[in-house]
JSON list of C-alpha atoms in Angstrom, two decimals:
[
{"chain": "A", "resi": 112, "resn": "ASP", "atom": "CA", "xyz": [-1.45, -12.47, -16.18]},
{"chain": "A", "resi": 113, "resn": "THR", "atom": "CA", "xyz": [1.84, -12.13, -14.40]},
{"chain": "A", "resi": 114, "resn": "GLY", "atom": "CA", "xyz": [0.85, -9.39, -11.98]},
{"chain": "A", "resi": 115, "resn": "VAL", "atom": "CA", "xyz": [2.23, -5.90, -11.64]},
{"chain": "A", "resi": 116, "resn": "SER", "atom": "CA", "xyz": [5.90, -5.65, -12.53]},
{"chain": "A", "resi": 117, "resn": "GLN", "atom": "CA", "xyz": [8.37, -2.93, -11.73]},
{"chain": "A", "resi": 118, "resn": "ASP", "atom": "CA", "xyz": [11.79, -2.21, -13.16]},
{"chain": "A", "resi": 119, "resn": "PRO", "atom": "CA", "xyz": [14.41, -1.92, -11.88]},
{"chain": "A", "resi": 120, "resn": "ARG", "atom": "CA", "xyz": [14.01, -3.69, -8.55]},
{"chain": "A", "resi": 121, "resn": "HIS", "atom": "CA", "xyz": [16.95, -1.82, -7.11]},
{"chain": "A", "resi": 122, "resn": "LYS", "atom": "CA", "xyz": [18.56, 1.46, -8.07]},
{"chain": "A", "resi": 123, "resn": "ILE", "atom": "CA", "xyz": [21.60, 3.10, -6.52]},
{"chain": "A", "resi": 124, "resn": "THR", "atom": "CA", "xyz": [22.37, 6.61, -7.64]},
{"chain": "A", "resi": 125, "resn": "LYS", "atom": "CA", "xyz": [24.37, 9.62, -6.58]},
{"chain": "A", "resi": 126, "resn": "ARG", "atom": "CA", "xyz": [22.78, 12.73, -5.24]},
{"chain": "A", "resi": 127, "resn": "GLY", "atom": "CA", "xyz": [21.81, 15.13, -7.99]},
{"chain": "A", "resi": 128, "resn": "GLN", "atom": "CA", "xyz": [21.23, 12.45, -10.64]},
{"chain": "A", "resi": 129, "resn": "ASN", "atom": "CA", "xyz": [17.88, 11.81, -12.31]},
{"chain": "A", "resi": 130, "resn": "VAL", "atom": "CA", "xyz": [16.23, 8.41, -12.04]},
{"chain": "A", "resi": 131, "resn": "THR", "atom": "CA", "xyz": [13.27, 6.86, -13.80]},
{"chain": "A", "resi": 132, "resn": "PHE", "atom": "CA", "xyz": [11.26, 3.85, -12.71]},
{"chain": "A", "resi": 133, "resn": "ARG", "atom": "CA", "xyz": [8.88, 1.82, -14.82]},
{"chain": "A", "resi": 134, "resn": "CYS", "atom": "CA", "xyz": [5.68, 0.07, -13.84]},
{"chain": "A", "resi": 135, "resn": "ASP", "atom": "CA", "xyz": [3.77, -2.40, -15.99]},
{"chain": "A", "resi": 136, "resn": "PRO", "atom": "CA", "xyz": [0.28, -2.97, -14.62]},
{"chain": "A", "resi": 137, "resn": "ILE", "atom": "CA", "xyz": [-1.86, -6.04, -14.97]},
{"chain": "A", "resi": 138, "resn": "SER", "atom": "CA", "xyz": [-3.12, -6.06, -18.53]},
{"chain": "A", "resi": 139, "resn": "GLU", "atom": "CA", "xyz": [-6.57, -4.52, -18.96]},
{"chain": "A", "resi": 140, "resn": "HIS", "atom": "CA", "xyz": [-6.25, -2.60, -15.69]},
{"chain": "A", "resi": 141, "resn": "ASN", "atom": "CA", "xyz": [-7.03, 1.03, -16.41]},
{"chain": "A", "resi": 142, "resn": "ARG", "atom": "CA", "xyz": [-6.02, 2.54, -13.06]},
{"chain": "A", "resi": 143, "resn": "LEU", "atom": "CA", "xyz": [-2.43, 2.82, -11.96]},
{"chain": "A", "resi": 144, "resn": "TYR", "atom": "CA", "xyz": [-1.09, 4.18, -8.66]},
{"chain": "A", "resi": 145, "resn": "TRP", "atom": "CA", "xyz": [2.31, 5.21, -7.33]},
{"chain": "A", "resi": 146, "resn": "TYR", "atom": "CA", "xyz": [3.31, 5.10, -3.66]},
{"chain": "A", "resi": 147, "resn": "ARG", "atom": "CA", "xyz": [6.46, 5.72, -1.67]},
{"chain": "A", "resi": 148, "resn": "GLN", "atom": "CA", "xyz": [7.37, 3.62, 1.35]},
{"chain": "A", "resi": 149, "resn": "THR", "atom": "CA", "xyz": [10.16, 4.64, 3.69]},
{"chain": "A", "resi": 150, "resn": "LEU", "atom": "CA", "xyz": [11.71, 2.35, 6.26]},
{"chain": "A", "resi": 151, "resn": "GLY", "atom": "CA", "xyz": [9.39, 1.57, 9.12]},
{"chain": "A", "resi": 152, "resn": "GLN", "atom": "CA", "xyz": [6.43, 3.31, 7.54]},
{"chain": "A", "resi": 153, "resn": "GLY", "atom": "CA", "xyz": [3.42, 2.37, 5.51]},
{"chain": "A", "resi": 154, "resn": "PRO", "atom": "CA", "xyz": [3.07, 3.29, 1.87]},
{"chain": "A", "resi": 155, "resn": "GLU", "atom": "CA", "xyz": [2.37, 6.95, 1.11]},
{"chain": "A", "resi": 156, "resn": "PHE", "atom": "CA", "xyz": [0.18, 7.74, -1.89]},
{"chain": "A", "resi": 157, "resn": "LEU", "atom": "CA", "xyz": [1.80, 9.89, -4.58]},
{"chain": "A", "resi": 158, "resn": "THR", "atom": "CA", "xyz": [-0.39, 9.93, -7.69]},
{"chain": "A", "resi": 159, "resn": "TYR", "atom": "CA", "xyz": [-2.73, 7.89, -9.83]},
{"chain": "A", "resi": 160, "resn": "PHE", "atom": "CA", "xyz": [-3.91, 7.51, -13.42]},
{"chain": "A", "resi": 161, "resn": "GLN", "atom": "CA", "xyz": [-7.15, 6.53, -15.05]},
{"chain": "A", "resi": 162, "resn": "ASN", "atom": "CA", "xyz": [-5.96, 5.29, -18.44]},
{"chain": "A", "resi": 163, "resn": "GLU", "atom": "CA", "xyz": [-3.57, 8.03, -19.57]},
{"chain": "A", "resi": 164, "resn": "ALA", "atom": "CA", "xyz": [-5.16, 10.79, -17.49]},
{"chain": "A", "resi": 165, "resn": "GLN", "atom": "CA", "xyz": [-3.42, 11.73, -14.26]},
{"chain": "A", "resi": 166, "resn": "LEU", "atom": "CA", "xyz": [-6.34, 12.34, -11.91]},
{"chain": "A", "resi": 167, "resn": "GLU", "atom": "CA", "xyz": [-4.53, 13.13, -8.70]},
{"chain": "A", "resi": 168, "resn": "LYS", "atom": "CA", "xyz": [-1.06, 14.58, -8.49]},
{"chain": "A", "resi": 169, "resn": "SER", "atom": "CA", "xyz": [-1.25, 17.05, -5.65]},
{"chain": "A", "resi": 170, "resn": "ARG", "atom": "CA", "xyz": [0.50, 14.60, -3.36]},
{"chain": "A", "resi": 171, "resn": "LEU", "atom": "CA", "xyz": [3.64, 14.27, -5.41]},
{"chain": "A", "resi": 172, "resn": "LEU", "atom": "CA", "xyz": [6.34, 15.19, -2.96]},
{"chain": "A", "resi": 173, "resn": "SER", "atom": "CA", "xyz": [7.87, 18.07, -4.88]},
{"chain": "A", "resi": 174, "resn": "ASP", "atom": "CA", "xyz": [8.19, 19.40, -8.39]},
{"chain": "A", "resi": 175, "resn": "ARG", "atom": "CA", "xyz": [11.19, 17.10, -8.79]},
{"chain": "A", "resi": 176, "resn": "PHE", "atom": "CA", "xyz": [8.74, 14.21, -9.01]},
{"chain": "A", "resi": 177, "resn": "SER", "atom": "CA", "xyz": [6.73, 13.54, -12.13]},
{"chain": "A", "resi": 178, "resn": "ALA", "atom": "CA", "xyz": [4.82, 10.60, -13.55]},
{"chain": "A", "resi": 179, "resn": "GLU", "atom": "CA", "xyz": [3.52, 9.69, -16.97]},
{"chain": "A", "resi": 180, "resn": "ARG", "atom": "CA", "xyz": [1.35, 7.05, -18.54]},
{"chain": "A", "resi": 181, "resn": "PRO", "atom": "CA", "xyz": [1.41, 8.08, -22.17]},
{"chain": "A", "resi": 182, "resn": "LYS", "atom": "CA", "xyz": [-0.56, 5.26, -23.75]},
{"chain": "A", "resi": 183, "resn": "GLY", "atom": "CA", "xyz": [-2.58, 4.17, -20.81]},
{"chain": "A", "resi": 184, "resn": "SER", "atom": "CA", "xyz": [-0.51, 1.04, -20.30]},
{"chain": "A", "resi": 185, "resn": "PHE", "atom": "CA", "xyz": [2.87, 1.23, -18.52]},
{"chain": "A", "resi": 186, "resn": "SER", "atom": "CA", "xyz": [3.84, 4.20, -16.40]},
{"chain": "A", "resi": 187, "resn": "THR", "atom": "CA", "xyz": [7.08, 5.91, -15.45]},
{"chain": "A", "resi": 188, "resn": "LEU", "atom": "CA", "xyz": [7.97, 7.81, -12.32]},
{"chain": "A", "resi": 189, "resn": "GLU", "atom": "CA", "xyz": [10.88, 10.22, -12.62]},
{"chain": "A", "resi": 190, "resn": "ILE", "atom": "CA", "xyz": [12.77, 11.92, -9.85]},
{"chain": "A", "resi": 191, "resn": "GLN", "atom": "CA", "xyz": [15.02, 14.75, -10.90]},
{"chain": "A", "resi": 192, "resn": "ARG", "atom": "CA", "xyz": [18.04, 15.98, -8.94]},
{"chain": "A", "resi": 193, "resn": "THR", "atom": "CA", "xyz": [17.75, 13.19, -6.39]},
{"chain": "A", "resi": 194, "resn": "GLU", "atom": "CA", "xyz": [18.38, 13.89, -2.72]},
{"chain": "A", "resi": 195, "resn": "GLN", "atom": "CA", "xyz": [19.32, 11.49, 0.04]},
{"chain": "A", "resi": 196, "resn": "GLY", "atom": "CA", "xyz": [15.84, 11.89, 1.47]},
{"chain": "A", "resi": 197, "resn": "ASP", "atom": "CA", "xyz": [14.43, 10.30, -1.69]},
{"chain": "A", "resi": 198, "resn": "SER", "atom": "CA", "xyz": [15.85, 6.94, -0.64]},
{"chain": "A", "resi": 199, "resn": "ALA", "atom": "CA", "xyz": [12.83, 4.70, -0.26]},
{"chain": "A", "resi": 200, "resn": "MET", "atom": "CA", "xyz": [10.82, 1.91, -1.84]},
{"chain": "A", "resi": 201, "resn": "TYR", "atom": "CA", "xyz": [8.63, 3.09, -4.69]},
{"chain": "A", "resi": 202, "resn": "LEU", "atom": "CA", "xyz": [5.53, 0.96, -5.17]},
{"chain": "A", "resi": 203, "resn": "CYS", "atom": "CA", "xyz": [3.18, 0.72, -8.09]},
{"chain": "A", "resi": 204, "resn": "ALA", "atom": "CA", "xyz": [-0.31, -0.71, -8.03]},
{"chain": "A", "resi": 205, "resn": "SER", "atom": "CA", "xyz": [-3.05, -1.22, -10.58]},
{"chain": "A", "resi": 206, "resn": "SER", "atom": "CA", "xyz": [-6.76, -1.84, -10.46]},
{"chain": "A", "resi": 207, "resn": "ALA", "atom": "CA", "xyz": [-9.37, -2.80, -12.98]},
{"chain": "A", "resi": 208, "resn": "GLY", "atom": "CA", "xyz": [-11.32, 0.44, -12.61]},
{"chain": "A", "resi": 209, "resn": "LEU", "atom": "CA", "xyz": [-14.61, -1.28, -12.06]},
{"chain": "A", "resi": 210, "resn": "ALA", "atom": "CA", "xyz": [-17.59, 0.55, -10.65]},
{"chain": "A", "resi": 211, "resn": "GLY", "atom": "CA", "xyz": [-17.20, 1.13, -6.96]},
{"chain": "A", "resi": 212, "resn": "VAL", "atom": "CA", "xyz": [-14.01, 0.53, -5.06]},
{"chain": "A", "resi": 213, "resn": "ASP", "atom": "CA", "xyz": [-11.92, -2.14, -6.68]},
{"chain": "A", "resi": 214, "resn": "GLU", "atom": "CA", "xyz": [-8.87, -3.88, -5.32]},
{"chain": "A", "resi": 215, "resn": "GLN", "atom": "CA", "xyz": [-5.41, -2.49, -5.97]},
{"chain": "A", "resi": 216, "resn": "PHE", "atom": "CA", "xyz": [-2.77, -5.07, -6.86]},
{"chain": "A", "resi": 217, "resn": "PHE", "atom": "CA", "xyz": [0.74, -4.06, -5.88]},
{"chain": "A", "resi": 218, "resn": "GLY", "atom": "CA", "xyz": [4.05, -4.71, -7.57]},
{"chain": "A", "resi": 219, "resn": "PRO", "atom": "CA", "xyz": [7.21, -5.73, -5.69]},
{"chain": "A", "resi": 220, "resn": "GLY", "atom": "CA", "xyz": [8.58, -2.20, -5.69]},
{"chain": "A", "resi": 221, "resn": "THR", "atom": "CA", "xyz": [11.77, -0.42, -6.73]},
{"chain": "A", "resi": 222, "resn": "ARG", "atom": "CA", "xyz": [14.20, 0.26, -3.93]},
{"chain": "A", "resi": 223, "resn": "LEU", "atom": "CA", "xyz": [16.06, 3.53, -4.45]},
{"chain": "A", "resi": 224, "resn": "THR", "atom": "CA", "xyz": [19.26, 4.36, -2.60]},
{"chain": "A", "resi": 225, "resn": "VAL", "atom": "CA", "xyz": [20.68, 7.84, -3.03]},
{"chain": "A", "resi": 226, "resn": "LEU", "atom": "CA", "xyz": [24.32, 8.18, -1.99]},
{"chain": "B", "resi": 149, "resn": "ALA", "atom": "CA", "xyz": [-7.65, 14.65, 7.72]},
{"chain": "B", "resi": 150, "resn": "GLN", "atom": "CA", "xyz": [-7.69, 10.90, 7.99]},
{"chain": "B", "resi": 151, "resn": "SER", "atom": "CA", "xyz": [-5.12, 8.91, 9.93]},
{"chain": "B", "resi": 152, "resn": "VAL", "atom": "CA", "xyz": [-4.41, 5.37, 11.02]},
{"chain": "B", "resi": 153, "resn": "THR", "atom": "CA", "xyz": [-2.67, 4.24, 14.19]},
{"chain": "B", "resi": 154, "resn": "GLN", "atom": "CA", "xyz": [-1.17, 0.80, 14.59]},
{"chain": "B", "resi": 155, "resn": "PRO", "atom": "CA", "xyz": [0.09, 0.92, 18.16]},
{"chain": "B", "resi": 156, "resn": "ASP", "atom": "CA", "xyz": [2.18, -2.25, 18.03]},
{"chain": "B", "resi": 157, "resn": "ILE", "atom": "CA", "xyz": [5.39, -2.09, 16.01]},
{"chain": "B", "resi": 158, "resn": "HIS", "atom": "CA", "xyz": [6.16, -5.76, 16.63]},
{"chain": "B", "resi": 159, "resn": "ILE", "atom": "CA", "xyz": [4.03, -8.70, 17.76]},
{"chain": "B", "resi": 160, "resn": "THR", "atom": "CA", "xyz": [5.48, -12.08, 18.61]},
{"chain": "B", "resi": 161, "resn": "VAL", "atom": "CA", "xyz": [3.30, -15.18, 18.80]},
{"chain": "B", "resi": 162, "resn": "SER", "atom": "CA", "xyz": [3.86, -18.90, 18.87]},
{"chain": "B", "resi": 163, "resn": "GLU", "atom": "CA", "xyz": [2.73, -20.99, 15.97]},
{"chain": "B", "resi": 164, "resn": "GLY", "atom": "CA", "xyz": [-0.81, -22.17, 16.59]},
{"chain": "B", "resi": 165, "resn": "ALA", "atom": "CA", "xyz": [-1.64, -19.32, 18.95]},
{"chain": "B", "resi": 166, "resn": "SER", "atom": "CA", "xyz": [-4.33, -16.75, 18.24]},
{"chain": "B", "resi": 167, "resn": "LEU", "atom": "CA", "xyz": [-3.51, -13.32, 16.90]},
{"chain": "B", "resi": 168, "resn": "GLU", "atom": "CA", "xyz": [-4.99, -9.86, 17.15]},
{"chain": "B", "resi": 169, "resn": "LEU", "atom": "CA", "xyz": [-3.43, -6.83, 15.47]},
{"chain": "B", "resi": 170, "resn": "ARG", "atom": "CA", "xyz": [-4.78, -3.46, 16.50]},
{"chain": "B", "resi": 171, "resn": "CYS", "atom": "CA", "xyz": [-5.81, -0.61, 14.25]},
{"chain": "B", "resi": 172, "resn": "ASN", "atom": "CA", "xyz": [-7.43, 2.67, 15.19]},
{"chain": "B", "resi": 173, "resn": "TYR", "atom": "CA", "xyz": [-8.47, 5.25, 12.63]},
{"chain": "B", "resi": 174, "resn": "SER", "atom": "CA", "xyz": [-9.53, 8.84, 12.45]},
{"chain": "B", "resi": 175, "resn": "TYR", "atom": "CA", "xyz": [-11.90, 9.76, 9.67]},
{"chain": "B", "resi": 176, "resn": "GLY", "atom": "CA", "xyz": [-14.70, 12.26, 9.37]},
{"chain": "B", "resi": 177, "resn": "ALA", "atom": "CA", "xyz": [-17.23, 10.09, 7.59]},
{"chain": "B", "resi": 178, "resn": "THR", "atom": "CA", "xyz": [-18.02, 6.45, 7.16]},
{"chain": "B", "resi": 179, "resn": "PRO", "atom": "CA", "xyz": [-14.62, 4.89, 6.66]},
{"chain": "B", "resi": 180, "resn": "TYR", "atom": "CA", "xyz": [-13.45, 2.48, 4.03]},
{"chain": "B", "resi": 181, "resn": "LEU", "atom": "CA", "xyz": [-11.03, 0.19, 5.86]},
{"chain": "B", "resi": 182, "resn": "PHE", "atom": "CA", "xyz": [-8.46, -2.30, 4.65]},
{"chain": "B", "resi": 183, "resn": "TRP", "atom": "CA", "xyz": [-5.84, -4.70, 5.90]},
{"chain": "B", "resi": 184, "resn": "TYR", "atom": "CA", "xyz": [-2.83, -5.57, 3.75]},
{"chain": "B", "resi": 185, "resn": "VAL", "atom": "CA", "xyz": [0.03, -7.98, 4.26]},
{"chain": "B", "resi": 186, "resn": "GLN", "atom": "CA", "xyz": [3.56, -7.46, 2.94]},
{"chain": "B", "resi": 187, "resn": "SER", "atom": "CA", "xyz": [6.04, -10.32, 2.87]},
{"chain": "B", "resi": 188, "resn": "PRO", "atom": "CA", "xyz": [9.74, -9.73, 2.14]},
{"chain": "B", "resi": 189, "resn": "GLY", "atom": "CA", "xyz": [10.30, -9.26, -1.56]},
{"chain": "B", "resi": 190, "resn": "GLN", "atom": "CA", "xyz": [6.57, -9.41, -2.25]},
{"chain": "B", "resi": 191, "resn": "GLY", "atom": "CA", "xyz": [4.03, -6.76, -3.09]},
{"chain": "B", "resi": 192, "resn": "LEU", "atom": "CA", "xyz": [1.32, -5.78, -0.67]},
{"chain": "B", "resi": 193, "resn": "GLN", "atom": "CA", "xyz": [-1.63, -8.13, -0.76]},
{"chain": "B", "resi": 194, "resn": "LEU", "atom": "CA", "xyz": [-5.14, -7.23, 0.30]},
{"chain": "B", "resi": 195, "resn": "LEU", "atom": "CA", "xyz": [-6.37, -9.44, 3.14]},
{"chain": "B", "resi": 196, "resn": "LEU", "atom": "CA", "xyz": [-9.82, -7.94, 3.60]},
{"chain": "B", "resi": 197, "resn": "LYS", "atom": "CA", "xyz": [-11.82, -4.74, 3.36]},
{"chain": "B", "resi": 198, "resn": "TYR", "atom": "CA", "xyz": [-14.83, -3.11, 4.98]},
{"chain": "B", "resi": 199, "resn": "PHE", "atom": "CA", "xyz": [-17.17, -0.68, 3.29]},
{"chain": "B", "resi": 200, "resn": "SER", "atom": "CA", "xyz": [-20.53, -1.19, 4.96]},
{"chain": "B", "resi": 201, "resn": "GLY", "atom": "CA", "xyz": [-22.87, -3.86, 6.26]},
{"chain": "B", "resi": 202, "resn": "ASP", "atom": "CA", "xyz": [-21.77, -6.68, 8.51]},
{"chain": "B", "resi": 203, "resn": "THR", "atom": "CA", "xyz": [-19.10, -5.38, 10.86]},
{"chain": "B", "resi": 204, "resn": "LEU", "atom": "CA", "xyz": [-17.29, -8.73, 10.98]},
{"chain": "B", "resi": 205, "resn": "VAL", "atom": "CA", "xyz": [-15.41, -9.17, 7.73]},
{"chain": "B", "resi": 206, "resn": "GLN", "atom": "CA", "xyz": [-13.85, -12.38, 6.52]},
{"chain": "B", "resi": 207, "resn": "GLY", "atom": "CA", "xyz": [-10.72, -12.30, 4.43]},
{"chain": "B", "resi": 208, "resn": "ILE", "atom": "CA", "xyz": [-8.19, -14.56, 2.81]},
{"chain": "B", "resi": 209, "resn": "LYS", "atom": "CA", "xyz": [-5.78, -16.88, 4.61]},
{"chain": "B", "resi": 210, "resn": "GLY", "atom": "CA", "xyz": [-8.16, -17.35, 7.53]},
{"chain": "B", "resi": 211, "resn": "PHE", "atom": "CA", "xyz": [-8.07, -13.71, 8.69]},
{"chain": "B", "resi": 212, "resn": "GLU", "atom": "CA", "xyz": [-11.03, -11.69, 9.89]},
{"chain": "B", "resi": 213, "resn": "ALA", "atom": "CA", "xyz": [-11.50, -8.15, 11.15]},
{"chain": "B", "resi": 214, "resn": "GLU", "atom": "CA", "xyz": [-14.19, -6.41, 13.14]},
{"chain": "B", "resi": 215, "resn": "PHE", "atom": "CA", "xyz": [-15.25, -2.82, 12.61]},
{"chain": "B", "resi": 216, "resn": "LYS", "atom": "CA", "xyz": [-16.23, -1.05, 15.83]},
{"chain": "B", "resi": 217, "resn": "ARG", "atom": "CA", "xyz": [-17.44, 2.45, 15.13]},
{"chain": "B", "resi": 218, "resn": "SER", "atom": "CA", "xyz": [-17.70, 3.39, 18.82]},
{"chain": "B", "resi": 219, "resn": "GLN", "atom": "CA", "xyz": [-14.02, 2.58, 19.30]},
{"chain": "B", "resi": 220, "resn": "SER", "atom": "CA", "xyz": [-12.83, 3.74, 15.87]},
{"chain": "B", "resi": 221, "resn": "SER", "atom": "CA", "xyz": [-11.12, 0.40, 15.53]},
{"chain": "B", "resi": 222, "resn": "PHE", "atom": "CA", "xyz": [-10.69, -2.27, 12.88]},
{"chain": "B", "resi": 223, "resn": "ASN", "atom": "CA", "xyz": [-8.65, -5.03, 14.53]},
{"chain": "B", "resi": 224, "resn": "LEU", "atom": "CA", "xyz": [-7.37, -7.99, 12.57]},
{"chain": "B", "resi": 225, "resn": "ARG", "atom": "CA", "xyz": [-7.65, -11.49, 14.02]},
{"chain": "B", "resi": 226, "resn": "LYS", "atom": "CA", "xyz": [-6.69, -15.04, 13.26]},
{"chain": "B", "resi": 227, "resn": "PRO", "atom": "CA", "xyz": [-7.53, -18.00, 15.50]},
{"chain": "B", "resi": 228, "resn": "SER", "atom": "CA", "xyz": [-4.39, -20.02, 14.79]},
{"chain": "B", "resi": 229, "resn": "VAL", "atom": "CA", "xyz": [-1.22, -18.53, 13.35]},
{"chain": "B", "resi": 230, "resn": "HIS", "atom": "CA", "xyz": [1.00, -20.41, 10.91]},
{"chain": "B", "resi": 231, "resn": "TRP", "atom": "CA", "xyz": [4.71, -19.79, 10.47]},
{"chain": "B", "resi": 232, "resn": "SER", "atom": "CA", "xyz": [4.01, -18.50, 6.96]},
{"chain": "B", "resi": 233, "resn": "ASP", "atom": "CA", "xyz": [1.98, -15.63, 8.45]},
{"chain": "B", "resi": 234, "resn": "ALA", "atom": "CA", "xyz": [5.19, -13.91, 9.54]},
{"chain": "B", "resi": 235, "resn": "ALA", "atom": "CA", "xyz": [5.11, -10.62, 7.63]},
{"chain": "B", "resi": 236, "resn": "GLU", "atom": "CA", "xyz": [4.35, -6.92, 7.91]},
{"chain": "B", "resi": 237, "resn": "TYR", "atom": "CA", "xyz": [0.68, -6.01, 8.28]},
{"chain": "B", "resi": 238, "resn": "PHE", "atom": "CA", "xyz": [-0.77, -2.66, 7.33]},
{"chain": "B", "resi": 239, "resn": "CYS", "atom": "CA", "xyz": [-4.13, -1.16, 8.16]},
{"chain": "B", "resi": 240, "resn": "ALA", "atom": "CA", "xyz": [-5.43, 1.54, 5.83]},
{"chain": "B", "resi": 241, "resn": "VAL", "atom": "CA", "xyz": [-8.37, 3.94, 5.63]},
{"chain": "B", "resi": 242, "resn": "GLY", "atom": "CA", "xyz": [-9.41, 5.67, 2.46]},
{"chain": "B", "resi": 243, "resn": "PRO", "atom": "CA", "xyz": [-11.90, 8.06, 0.95]},
{"chain": "B", "resi": 244, "resn": "ILE", "atom": "CA", "xyz": [-13.22, 7.68, -2.51]},
{"chain": "B", "resi": 245, "resn": "SER", "atom": "CA", "xyz": [-11.82, 10.01, -5.14]},
{"chain": "B", "resi": 246, "resn": "GLY", "atom": "CA", "xyz": [-13.05, 9.79, -8.68]},
{"chain": "B", "resi": 247, "resn": "GLY", "atom": "CA", "xyz": [-14.29, 6.27, -8.14]},
{"chain": "B", "resi": 248, "resn": "SER", "atom": "CA", "xyz": [-11.07, 5.00, -6.67]},
{"chain": "B", "resi": 249, "resn": "TYR", "atom": "CA", "xyz": [-9.82, 4.90, -3.14]},
{"chain": "B", "resi": 250, "resn": "ILE", "atom": "CA", "xyz": [-6.68, 6.65, -2.03]},
{"chain": "B", "resi": 251, "resn": "PRO", "atom": "CA", "xyz": [-5.69, 4.92, 1.17]},
{"chain": "B", "resi": 252, "resn": "THR", "atom": "CA", "xyz": [-3.81, 6.30, 4.13]},
{"chain": "B", "resi": 253, "resn": "PHE", "atom": "CA", "xyz": [-1.73, 3.53, 5.64]},
{"chain": "B", "resi": 254, "resn": "GLY", "atom": "CA", "xyz": [-0.63, 2.97, 9.19]},
{"chain": "B", "resi": 255, "resn": "ARG", "atom": "CA", "xyz": [3.06, 2.40, 9.87]},
{"chain": "B", "resi": 256, "resn": "GLY", "atom": "CA", "xyz": [2.58, -1.35, 10.05]},
{"chain": "B", "resi": 257, "resn": "THR", "atom": "CA", "xyz": [2.94, -4.14, 12.58]},
{"chain": "B", "resi": 258, "resn": "SER", "atom": "CA", "xyz": [5.65, -6.73, 12.13]},
{"chain": "B", "resi": 259, "resn": "LEU", "atom": "CA", "xyz": [4.46, -10.23, 13.04]},
{"chain": "B", "resi": 260, "resn": "ILE", "atom": "CA", "xyz": [7.07, -12.68, 14.28]},
{"chain": "B", "resi": 261, "resn": "VAL", "atom": "CA", "xyz": [6.03, -16.32, 14.61]},
{"chain": "B", "resi": 262, "resn": "HIS", "atom": "CA", "xyz": [7.95, -18.66, 16.89]},
{"chain": "B", "resi": 263, "resn": "PRO", "atom": "CA", "xyz": [7.87, -22.41, 16.19]}
]
C-alpha cells in the first residue's frame, strides 16, 4: 500500500488547452474524491465516485470539468479549454467505503499552472 | 449552507509552547467536524474527527480538539509544540451524502514554530 498517487505532480499549460490528471487510489478503496485548492484557501470539493458510479457531480466548477472512473480503480479529471482561473492544486482522495463515515486519504496533488 | 471560519491566517509559537488553533462553524444540524494537517509536498492528513459523544476528542501526534456546541467551535490544541508541527492546518465540517462525507474546509491556519 503506497497511498494515493497522482500524476503528474505539476502541469503547465497554455490557456485554451485541455489537460487530464490521473489519480490512483489506495487499492481496495471503493470511494474516490476530487478537490480543488487555490492559494490561501482550503480544499473545495468537486466530485466523488463509489466504484465506477459518479454519485455527486453538481459541484464541478463548469461543464469544462469532467471526471471518470471507468473500471472503479483509477480516475481521471479533465479540464477542457483551460482558463487562467483554473490554476490551482487538484487533490484526489480515497476511502474504503466502510459503513458510516470513513477516513479520506489524500494524495499529494497536481499543481496546474495556466499561462 | 455550511461554512467554516478559521480566524487566524498565521500563528507563531515557540517550540515547546502550547498551541490552540481556532475553528468556528455554521451548520444546521449536528455537525461532523474534522481537523487536517497539510505539510509542504504532502497530502492532507486527518488529525482527528468528531461525530458524537465525548466532546473532547483525541487525535494523532498529540493533538486534541474540543467541540463546544454553544460556541459553534471546534478548537485544536496541543500542550507542547514540536518543530515538525509547522504546517497548514484545516478545519472542516461535513454532512453525510450517500454514506460518505463531503467536507467544507476553512481557509487554513499556517503554523510557524520558532526554535
